[in-house]
Coordinates of C-alpha atoms and ligand atoms in Angstrom, one line a residue:
M1 CA -32.3 -246.7 201.2
T2 CA -32.7 -245.0 204.6
A3 CA -32.6 -241.3 205.3
K4 CA -29.4 -239.6 204.4
T5 CA -29.3 -237.2 207.3
M6 CA -31.0 -236.4 210.5
E7 CA -31.7 -232.9 209.1
E8 CA -33.8 -234.3 206.4
L9 CA -36.0 -236.2 208.9
V10 CA -36.2 -233.2 211.2
A11 CA -37.3 -231.0 208.3
L12 CA -39.9 -233.4 207.1
C13 CA -41.3 -233.9 210.6
K14 CA -41.7 -230.2 211.1
R15 CA -43.0 -229.5 207.6
R16 CA -45.7 -232.2 207.7
G17 CA -46.7 -232.0 211.3
F18 CA -45.0 -235.1 212.9
I19 CA -42.8 -233.5 215.5
F20 CA -42.1 -230.0 216.8
Q21 CA -39.7 -228.5 219.2
S22 CA -41.5 -228.1 222.5
N23 CA -42.3 -224.6 223.8
E24 CA -41.0 -223.3 220.5
I25 CA -42.7 -219.9 220.6
Y26 CA -40.9 -219.1 223.8
G27 CA -37.5 -220.2 222.4
G28 CA -38.0 -223.9 223.2
L29 CA -36.9 -226.1 226.1
Q30 CA -33.9 -228.3 225.4
G31 CA -34.5 -232.0 225.2
L32 CA -38.3 -231.8 224.8
Y33 CA -40.4 -232.4 221.7
D34 CA -44.1 -232.3 220.9
Y35 CA -45.9 -234.8 218.6
G36 CA -48.1 -233.1 216.0
P37 CA -51.2 -234.4 214.2
L38 CA -49.3 -237.1 212.2
G39 CA -46.7 -237.8 214.9
I40 CA -49.3 -238.8 217.5
E41 CA -50.9 -241.2 215.0
L42 CA -47.6 -242.8 214.2
K43 CA -46.6 -243.0 217.9
N44 CA -50.0 -244.5 218.9
N45 CA -49.9 -247.0 216.1
L46 CA -46.4 -248.2 217.3
K47 CA -47.7 -248.4 220.9
K48 CA -50.8 -250.3 219.7
A49 CA -48.6 -252.8 217.9
W50 CA -46.4 -253.4 220.9
W51 CA -49.4 -253.7 223.3
S52 CA -51.1 -256.2 220.9
S53 CA -48.0 -258.4 220.7
M54 CA -47.2 -258.2 224.4
V55 CA -50.6 -258.4 226.0
Y56 CA -53.4 -259.5 223.5
E57 CA -51.4 -262.1 221.6
R58 CA -50.1 -263.8 224.8
D59 CA -51.9 -265.4 227.7
D60 CA -49.2 -264.8 230.3
V61 CA -49.0 -261.0 230.4
E62 CA -51.2 -258.3 232.0
G63 CA -51.0 -254.6 231.5
I64 CA -51.0 -251.7 234.0
D65 CA -50.9 -247.9 233.9
A66 CA -49.3 -246.6 237.1
S67 CA -48.5 -243.1 238.4
I68 CA -45.6 -241.1 237.2
L69 CA -45.0 -239.4 240.5
T70 CA -43.0 -241.9 242.6
H71 CA -42.5 -242.3 246.3
P72 CA -38.9 -241.5 247.2
K73 CA -38.6 -244.8 249.1
V74 CA -39.3 -246.7 245.9
L75 CA -36.4 -245.1 244.2
K76 CA -34.2 -245.4 247.3
Q77 CA -34.8 -249.2 247.4
S78 CA -34.4 -249.6 243.7
G79 CA -30.9 -248.0 243.9
H80 CA -31.8 -245.1 241.7
E81 CA -31.4 -242.5 244.4
D82 CA -27.8 -243.6 245.0
T83 CA -26.6 -244.8 241.6
F84 CA -28.8 -243.4 238.8
S85 CA -26.2 -240.9 237.6
D86 CA -24.0 -240.0 234.6
P87 CA -20.4 -238.7 235.0
L88 CA -20.5 -234.9 234.6
V89 CA -17.5 -232.7 233.6
D90 CA -17.3 -228.9 233.3
C91 CA -15.2 -227.2 230.8
R92 CA -13.2 -224.5 232.7
D93 CA -12.7 -222.4 229.6
C94 CA -16.1 -222.1 228.0
K95 CA -18.1 -223.1 231.1
S96 CA -20.1 -225.8 229.2
R97 CA -21.1 -229.1 230.8
W98 CA -20.7 -232.6 229.2
R99 CA -21.1 -236.3 229.9
A100 CA -17.6 -237.6 230.4
D101 CA -18.3 -240.9 228.6
H102 CA -19.5 -239.0 225.5
L103 CA -16.3 -236.9 225.0
K104 CA -14.0 -237.5 222.1
E105 CA -10.3 -237.7 223.1
G106 CA -11.1 -236.0 226.4
K107 CA -11.8 -232.6 224.8
C108 CA -14.7 -230.2 225.2
P109 CA -16.9 -230.6 222.1
S110 CA -17.7 -226.9 222.2
C111 CA -14.2 -225.2 222.4
Q112 CA -11.9 -228.3 222.0
S113 CA -10.2 -227.4 225.4
D114 CA -8.9 -230.2 227.5
N115 CA -9.1 -228.0 230.6
L116 CA -11.9 -230.1 232.1
T117 CA -12.9 -230.9 235.7
D118 CA -12.7 -234.4 237.0
P119 CA -16.0 -236.3 236.3
R120 CA -18.5 -236.3 239.2
P121 CA -21.8 -238.2 239.4
F122 CA -24.9 -236.2 238.4
N123 CA -28.2 -237.8 239.4
L124 CA -30.6 -237.9 236.4
M125 CA -33.9 -237.9 238.4
F126 CA -36.3 -235.0 238.4
K127 CA -37.7 -234.1 241.8
T128 CA -40.9 -232.2 242.5
S129 CA -42.8 -231.1 245.6
V130 CA -46.1 -232.8 246.5
G131 CA -48.9 -231.0 248.3
P132 CA -49.4 -227.4 249.3
I133 CA -46.5 -227.0 251.7
D134 CA -43.1 -227.1 250.2
D135 CA -41.0 -227.9 253.3
G136 CA -38.4 -230.0 251.5
N137 CA -39.7 -233.3 253.0
S138 CA -42.9 -233.8 250.9
F139 CA -41.3 -234.5 247.6
A140 CA -41.7 -237.2 244.9
Y141 CA -39.6 -238.1 241.8
L142 CA -40.8 -238.2 238.3
R143 CA -40.1 -241.8 237.5
P144 CA -36.9 -242.4 235.5
E145 CA -38.2 -245.7 234.2
T146 CA -41.7 -247.2 234.1
A147 CA -40.4 -250.5 235.6
Q148 CA -40.4 -249.6 239.3
Q149 CA -44.1 -249.0 239.4
I150 CA -44.5 -252.5 237.9
F151 CA -42.4 -254.0 240.7
V152 CA -44.3 -252.2 243.4
N153 CA -47.6 -253.4 241.9
F154 CA -46.3 -257.0 241.5
K155 CA -48.4 -258.4 244.3
N156 CA -51.5 -256.5 243.4
V157 CA -51.5 -258.0 239.9
L158 CA -50.6 -261.5 241.1
D159 CA -53.3 -261.5 243.7
S160 CA -56.0 -260.1 241.3
T161 CA -55.4 -262.3 238.3
P162 CA -55.1 -266.1 237.8
H163 CA -51.4 -266.1 236.9
H164 CA -48.5 -268.1 238.3
L165 CA -44.9 -267.9 237.2
P166 CA -43.8 -267.4 234.5
F167 CA -45.9 -264.3 233.8
G168 CA -45.4 -260.7 232.9
I169 CA -46.7 -257.2 233.5
A170 CA -46.5 -254.6 230.6
Q171 CA -46.7 -250.9 230.8
I172 CA -46.3 -248.0 228.3
G173 CA -45.8 -244.6 229.7
K174 CA -43.7 -241.5 230.3
A175 CA -40.3 -241.5 231.9
F176 CA -38.1 -238.5 232.8
R177 CA -34.3 -238.2 232.9
N178 CA -32.4 -234.9 233.4
E179 CA -29.9 -235.9 230.6
I180 CA -26.8 -233.8 230.8
T181 CA -26.6 -233.3 227.0
P182 CA -29.9 -234.2 225.3
R183 CA -29.3 -234.4 221.5
N184 CA -30.0 -236.1 218.2
F185 CA -33.6 -235.0 217.9
I186 CA -35.9 -237.4 219.7
F187 CA -33.2 -239.9 220.3
R188 CA -32.0 -238.5 223.7
V189 CA -34.6 -236.4 225.4
R190 CA -35.5 -235.5 229.0
E191 CA -39.1 -236.6 228.7
F192 CA -39.8 -239.7 226.8
E193 CA -42.0 -242.8 226.6
Q194 CA -41.0 -246.4 227.3
M195 CA -42.7 -249.7 226.5
E196 CA -41.6 -252.1 229.2
L197 CA -42.3 -255.6 230.1
E198 CA -41.3 -257.2 233.4
F199 CA -41.5 -260.9 232.9
F200 CA -41.2 -262.8 236.2
V201 CA -39.7 -266.3 236.1
E202 CA -38.2 -268.9 238.4
E203 CA -34.5 -268.5 239.2
G204 CA -32.6 -271.0 237.0
T205 CA -34.9 -270.5 234.0
D206 CA -33.9 -266.8 233.7
E207 CA -31.2 -267.3 231.1
H208 CA -33.5 -269.3 228.9
W209 CA -36.2 -266.6 229.0
H210 CA -33.5 -263.9 228.5
K211 CA -32.6 -265.5 225.2
L212 CA -36.2 -266.1 224.2
W213 CA -37.2 -262.5 224.8
T214 CA -34.3 -261.2 222.8
D215 CA -35.3 -263.3 219.8
L216 CA -39.0 -262.3 220.2
R217 CA -38.1 -258.6 220.4
L218 CA -35.8 -258.7 217.4
Q219 CA -38.5 -260.4 215.4
W220 CA -41.1 -257.8 216.4
W221 CA -38.9 -254.9 215.3
F222 CA -38.4 -256.6 211.9
E223 CA -42.2 -256.9 211.6
Q224 CA -42.5 -253.2 212.2
G225 CA -40.3 -252.6 209.1
V226 CA -36.9 -252.4 210.6
N227 CA -34.3 -253.7 208.2
K228 CA -32.0 -256.5 209.6
E229 CA -29.0 -254.8 208.1
N230 CA -29.6 -251.8 210.4
I231 CA -29.5 -253.9 213.6
E232 CA -26.6 -255.1 215.7
I233 CA -26.7 -257.0 219.0
L234 CA -24.5 -255.9 221.8
N235 CA -23.8 -258.0 224.9
V236 CA -23.2 -255.2 227.4
P237 CA -19.8 -255.7 229.0
S238 CA -20.0 -256.6 232.7
D239 CA -18.3 -253.4 233.8
E240 CA -21.0 -251.3 232.0
L241 CA -24.0 -253.2 233.4
A242 CA -26.6 -251.3 235.3
H243 CA -26.5 -251.9 239.1
Y244 CA -29.5 -254.3 238.9
S245 CA -28.4 -256.4 235.9
K246 CA -26.8 -259.8 235.7
A247 CA -26.7 -259.6 231.9
T248 CA -28.1 -257.1 229.3
I249 CA -28.4 -257.4 225.6
D250 CA -28.9 -254.1 223.7
I251 CA -30.6 -254.1 220.3
M252 CA -28.5 -251.4 218.5
Y253 CA -30.0 -249.6 215.6
R254 CA -28.2 -247.6 212.9
F255 CA -29.8 -244.2 213.5
P256 CA -29.0 -241.4 211.1
H257 CA -26.4 -240.2 213.7
G258 CA -24.9 -243.6 214.3
L259 CA -25.3 -247.0 215.9
E260 CA -27.1 -246.7 219.3
E261 CA -29.4 -248.4 221.6
L262 CA -33.0 -248.9 220.5
E263 CA -34.1 -251.4 223.2
G264 CA -32.4 -253.1 226.1
I265 CA -33.2 -256.6 227.3
A266 CA -32.0 -257.0 230.9
N267 CA -31.8 -259.9 233.3
R268 CA -32.6 -257.9 236.5
T269 CA -32.5 -261.1 238.6
D270 CA -34.4 -260.8 241.9
F271 CA -32.7 -257.5 242.6
D272 CA -35.8 -255.2 242.4
L273 CA -38.4 -257.4 244.1
G274 CA -35.8 -258.4 246.7
S275 CA -35.0 -254.7 247.5
H276 CA -38.7 -253.8 247.7
S277 CA -39.3 -256.8 250.0
K278 CA -36.5 -255.5 252.3
G279 CA -37.9 -252.0 252.1
Q280 CA -41.4 -253.2 253.2
S281 CA -39.9 -255.3 256.0
E282 CA -37.9 -252.3 257.3
L283 CA -41.0 -250.2 257.5
N284 CA -43.0 -253.1 258.9
I285 CA -45.5 -252.6 256.1
T286 CA -48.3 -255.3 256.2
A287 CA -49.9 -254.6 252.8
N288 CA -49.6 -257.3 250.2
V289 CA -48.8 -260.2 252.5
T290 CA -52.0 -262.1 252.2
K291 CA -50.6 -265.0 250.1
N292 CA -47.2 -265.4 251.7
K293 CA -47.6 -265.2 255.5
S294 CA -45.0 -267.9 255.9
S295 CA -42.3 -266.0 254.1
N296 CA -40.1 -263.2 255.4
S297 CA -39.8 -262.0 251.8
K298 CA -42.9 -260.0 251.2
L299 CA -42.8 -260.2 247.4
A300 CA -41.9 -263.9 247.3
V301 CA -44.0 -266.5 245.4
Q302 CA -44.6 -270.1 246.4
N303 CA -43.5 -272.8 244.0
R304 CA -46.6 -275.0 243.4
E305 CA -44.7 -278.2 243.5
T306 CA -41.9 -277.7 246.0
K307 CA -44.0 -275.3 248.2
E308 CA -40.9 -273.2 248.6
W309 CA -41.2 -269.4 248.8
K310 CA -38.8 -267.5 246.5
I311 CA -38.4 -264.1 245.0
P312 CA -38.9 -264.4 241.3
Y313 CA -36.2 -263.3 238.8
V314 CA -37.3 -260.9 236.1
I315 CA -36.4 -260.4 232.4
E316 CA -37.1 -256.9 231.1
P317 CA -37.4 -255.9 227.5
S318 CA -37.4 -252.1 227.6
A319 CA -37.9 -250.2 224.4
G320 CA -38.1 -246.4 223.9
V321 CA -41.2 -245.2 222.0
D322 CA -39.5 -242.1 220.7
R323 CA -36.4 -244.0 219.6
G324 CA -38.8 -246.5 217.9
V325 CA -40.5 -243.6 216.1
L326 CA -37.2 -242.3 214.9
A327 CA -36.1 -245.7 213.7
L328 CA -39.3 -246.2 211.8
L329 CA -39.2 -242.7 210.2
N330 CA -35.6 -243.5 209.2
E331 CA -36.6 -246.8 207.7
A332 CA -39.6 -245.5 205.8
Y333 CA -37.9 -242.4 204.3
K334 CA -37.2 -242.6 200.6
V335 CA -36.4 -240.2 197.9
E336 CA -37.2 -241.8 194.5
K337 CA -36.3 -240.6 191.0
L338 CA -39.4 -240.6 188.7
E339 CA -39.5 -241.3 185.0
N340 CA -40.2 -237.7 184.2
G341 CA -36.8 -236.8 185.9
K342 CA -38.5 -235.3 189.0
E343 CA -38.2 -236.7 192.5
R344 CA -40.7 -237.8 195.1
T345 CA -40.3 -238.3 198.8
V346 CA -42.1 -241.2 200.3
L347 CA -42.6 -242.6 203.8
A348 CA -43.1 -246.2 203.0
F349 CA -44.5 -247.2 206.4
K350 CA -46.1 -250.6 206.9
P351 CA -49.9 -249.9 206.6
H352 CA -50.6 -250.6 210.3
L353 CA -48.1 -247.8 211.3
A354 CA -49.2 -245.2 208.7
P355 CA -50.6 -242.1 210.4
I356 CA -53.4 -241.9 207.8
K357 CA -54.7 -245.1 206.2
A358 CA -56.4 -243.5 203.2
A359 CA -57.2 -240.1 201.7
V360 CA -60.4 -239.7 199.7
I361 CA -59.9 -236.9 197.2
P362 CA -62.7 -235.1 195.3
L363 CA -61.3 -234.1 191.9
K364 CA -62.8 -230.7 192.0
R365 CA -62.6 -228.6 195.2
N366 CA -65.9 -227.7 196.8
N367 CA -67.9 -229.5 194.1
E368 CA -71.0 -230.4 196.1
Q369 CA -71.7 -233.7 194.5
L370 CA -68.0 -234.9 194.5
V371 CA -67.4 -233.8 198.1
K372 CA -70.6 -235.5 199.3
L373 CA -69.6 -238.8 197.6
A374 CA -66.1 -238.4 199.2
A375 CA -67.5 -237.7 202.7
D376 CA -69.8 -240.8 202.4
L377 CA -67.0 -243.0 201.4
K378 CA -64.7 -241.7 204.2
S379 CA -67.4 -242.5 206.7
L380 CA -67.7 -246.1 205.4
L381 CA -64.0 -246.6 205.5
Q382 CA -63.7 -245.0 209.0
K383 CA -66.3 -247.5 210.3
K384 CA -63.8 -250.3 209.6
K385 CA -61.9 -248.9 212.6
L386 CA -58.5 -249.4 211.1
G387 CA -57.2 -245.9 211.8
R388 CA -57.6 -242.4 210.4
V389 CA -59.2 -241.7 207.0
V390 CA -59.4 -238.2 205.7
V391 CA -61.2 -236.2 202.9
E392 CA -58.6 -234.1 201.1
N393 CA -60.5 -231.3 199.6
S394 CA -57.6 -229.4 198.1
G395 CA -58.7 -229.5 194.5
N396 CA -55.1 -230.2 193.3
I397 CA -54.8 -233.9 192.7
G398 CA -51.0 -233.9 192.0
K399 CA -50.3 -231.9 195.1
S400 CA -52.5 -234.2 197.2
Y401 CA -50.7 -237.3 195.9
R402 CA -47.3 -235.7 196.7
R403 CA -48.4 -234.8 200.2
H404 CA -49.8 -238.2 201.0
D405 CA -46.7 -240.0 199.6
E406 CA -44.6 -237.8 201.9
I407 CA -46.7 -238.6 205.0
G408 CA -46.9 -242.3 204.1
T409 CA -50.7 -242.7 203.3
P410 CA -50.9 -246.2 201.7
L411 CA -54.0 -245.5 199.6
C412 CA -55.4 -242.4 197.8
I413 CA -59.0 -242.7 196.4
T414 CA -60.1 -240.1 193.9
I415 CA -63.7 -239.3 193.3
D416 CA -64.2 -237.8 189.8
F417 CA -67.0 -237.1 187.4
E418 CA -67.0 -240.7 186.2
T419 CA -67.9 -241.7 189.8
I420 CA -71.1 -239.8 189.4
E421 CA -71.8 -241.7 186.2
N422 CA -70.8 -245.3 187.1
N423 CA -70.1 -245.4 190.8
T424 CA -66.4 -246.2 190.4
A425 CA -63.4 -244.4 191.9
T426 CA -59.7 -244.5 191.2
I427 CA -57.4 -246.1 193.8
R428 CA -53.7 -245.2 193.8
N429 CA -51.2 -247.3 195.6
R430 CA -48.5 -245.3 197.4
D431 CA -45.6 -247.7 196.7
T432 CA -46.2 -248.6 193.1
M433 CA -48.1 -245.4 192.2
Q434 CA -50.3 -247.6 190.1
Q435 CA -54.0 -246.7 189.7
H436 CA -57.1 -248.7 189.0
R437 CA -60.8 -248.2 189.2
L438 CA -63.0 -250.0 191.6
K439 CA -66.8 -250.0 192.3
L440 CA -67.5 -247.8 195.3
E441 CA -69.3 -250.7 197.0
N442 CA -66.1 -252.9 196.8
I443 CA -63.8 -250.2 198.1
P444 CA -64.3 -250.8 201.9
E445 CA -63.4 -254.5 201.5
F446 CA -60.4 -253.6 199.3
F447 CA -59.3 -251.0 201.9
A448 CA -59.5 -253.4 204.8
A449 CA -57.6 -256.1 203.0
N450 CA -54.8 -253.7 202.1
I451 CA -54.5 -252.0 205.5
E452 CA -54.7 -255.1 207.6
A453 CA -52.0 -256.8 205.5
N454 CA -48.6 -256.1 207.0
Ligands
ATP1 P1 -28.5 -244.9 226.8 O1 -27.4 -245.7 227.2 O2 -28.7 -244.6 225.4 O3 -28.6 -243.6 227.7 P2 -30.0 -246.5 228.7 O4 -29.2 -247.7 228.7 O5 -29.8 -245.5 229.8 O6 -29.8 -245.7 227.3 P3 -32.3 -247.8 229.5 O7 -32.2 -247.4 230.9 O8 -32.0 -249.2 229.2 O9 -31.5 -246.8 228.6 O10 -33.8 -247.5 229.0 C1 -34.5 -248.3 228.2 C2 -34.9 -247.7 226.9 O11 -35.5 -246.4 227.1 C3 -33.7 -247.4 226.0 O12 -33.4 -248.5 225.2 C4 -34.2 -246.3 225.1 O13 -34.9 -246.7 224.0 C5 -35.1 -245.5 226.0 N1 -34.5 -244.3 226.6 C6 -33.6 -244.2 227.6 N2 -33.2 -243.0 227.8 C7 -33.8 -242.2 226.9 C8 -33.8 -240.8 226.6 N3 -33.1 -240.0 227.3 N4 -34.5 -240.4 225.5 C9 -35.2 -241.3 224.8 N5 -35.3 -242.6 225.0 C10 -34.6 -243.1 226.1

């Protein structure tokens, strides 16, 4: 069973320290959220899992981390300056503003009036000035997608690594869009993170790779704990494709507020590298031409057999980190009826995603002997480097179990007076709630085996 409402998730996230409204003490800023002590762990674990599958577990992908501030020319060439907009309408009656394609029956969602202006394009990019003199000319954009910085680094990576086509460049980082109506918690925000792979291939093999990447990405989401029944695949209709795309497949997820895009896998053809090649030629830029002096296209690659220079095609799986976090919270959230008639809330994360891997709990608060044993065991478990382990010195074992169920900690280990006598501790499993005793010396191995297992 997944979460019943978005409100339940939002409340749990605030109560337990996953996600907070940003700038809250000054009334908040719309469309921005902050990740708290548990949220950052969950988000980092998700990003780690993505990076591992994209970079470490493959031999044809390299990673980069490029700047957020982006040269206007990059976003001119990419088409974003001219076309990266949503249709904006004003309600003449209540003065609110909306995205035309999100309206129901052409009515203002706020006052139900149909007295609306005609839609006009609203560019979603944030601009900022660069340097000490704000003369209107020295500006940069906050990148609206991480992809463009991959394209402009394409030759740098190709020339500094041993790769040939097909190969990919992966990046995780912030992107910014001045969304007209940010909403649905962290689903649609103005500052978010993307996990993007640009996978460069020969023209003609692009459709094969597009299908392959769609299958790989679906499989990966299932491995993170996303239920197949909550996923639908959407072949984006041709009249809705982004300006750079020949074909896009959206992985749609049943969020608490409805079925919406979790990740898009686009066939961007040679559009971006082609445009940046043209951009460089126009400016007569000579950087990055070491390998392809014989080509007019500065970002072309030579086929090793035919010796022909050609701009590669690119397949792009682009996933939102924040939408991923929301989907995983939704999947993990359960309210269970217990035998004693009470309820418990559990976040049943896969162990590799759980913000805290184990809580070591001394039975009696501030009891020196018990706390020392707990701290020593925590250090041993922490040395396994599988993620965060905490000592929970609350003195209320029932309350500690409830808290750790609710934040998704897979294992609780209780140190009690028997531990002092015979060196054993009680291990409680989050999902089954079953408990058993284990020798302290065997706990690190047991812990590693349980947390490493997906
Ligand atoms: P939508 O149609 O929902 O606005 P999009 O098609 O504009 O999304 P893309 O440009 O394909 O989104 O971006 C790739 C991914 O980045 C999306 O699948 C999504 O996970 C994430 N993303 C895009 N915009 C936002 C946003 N405003 N807030 C959070 N995540 C976003």
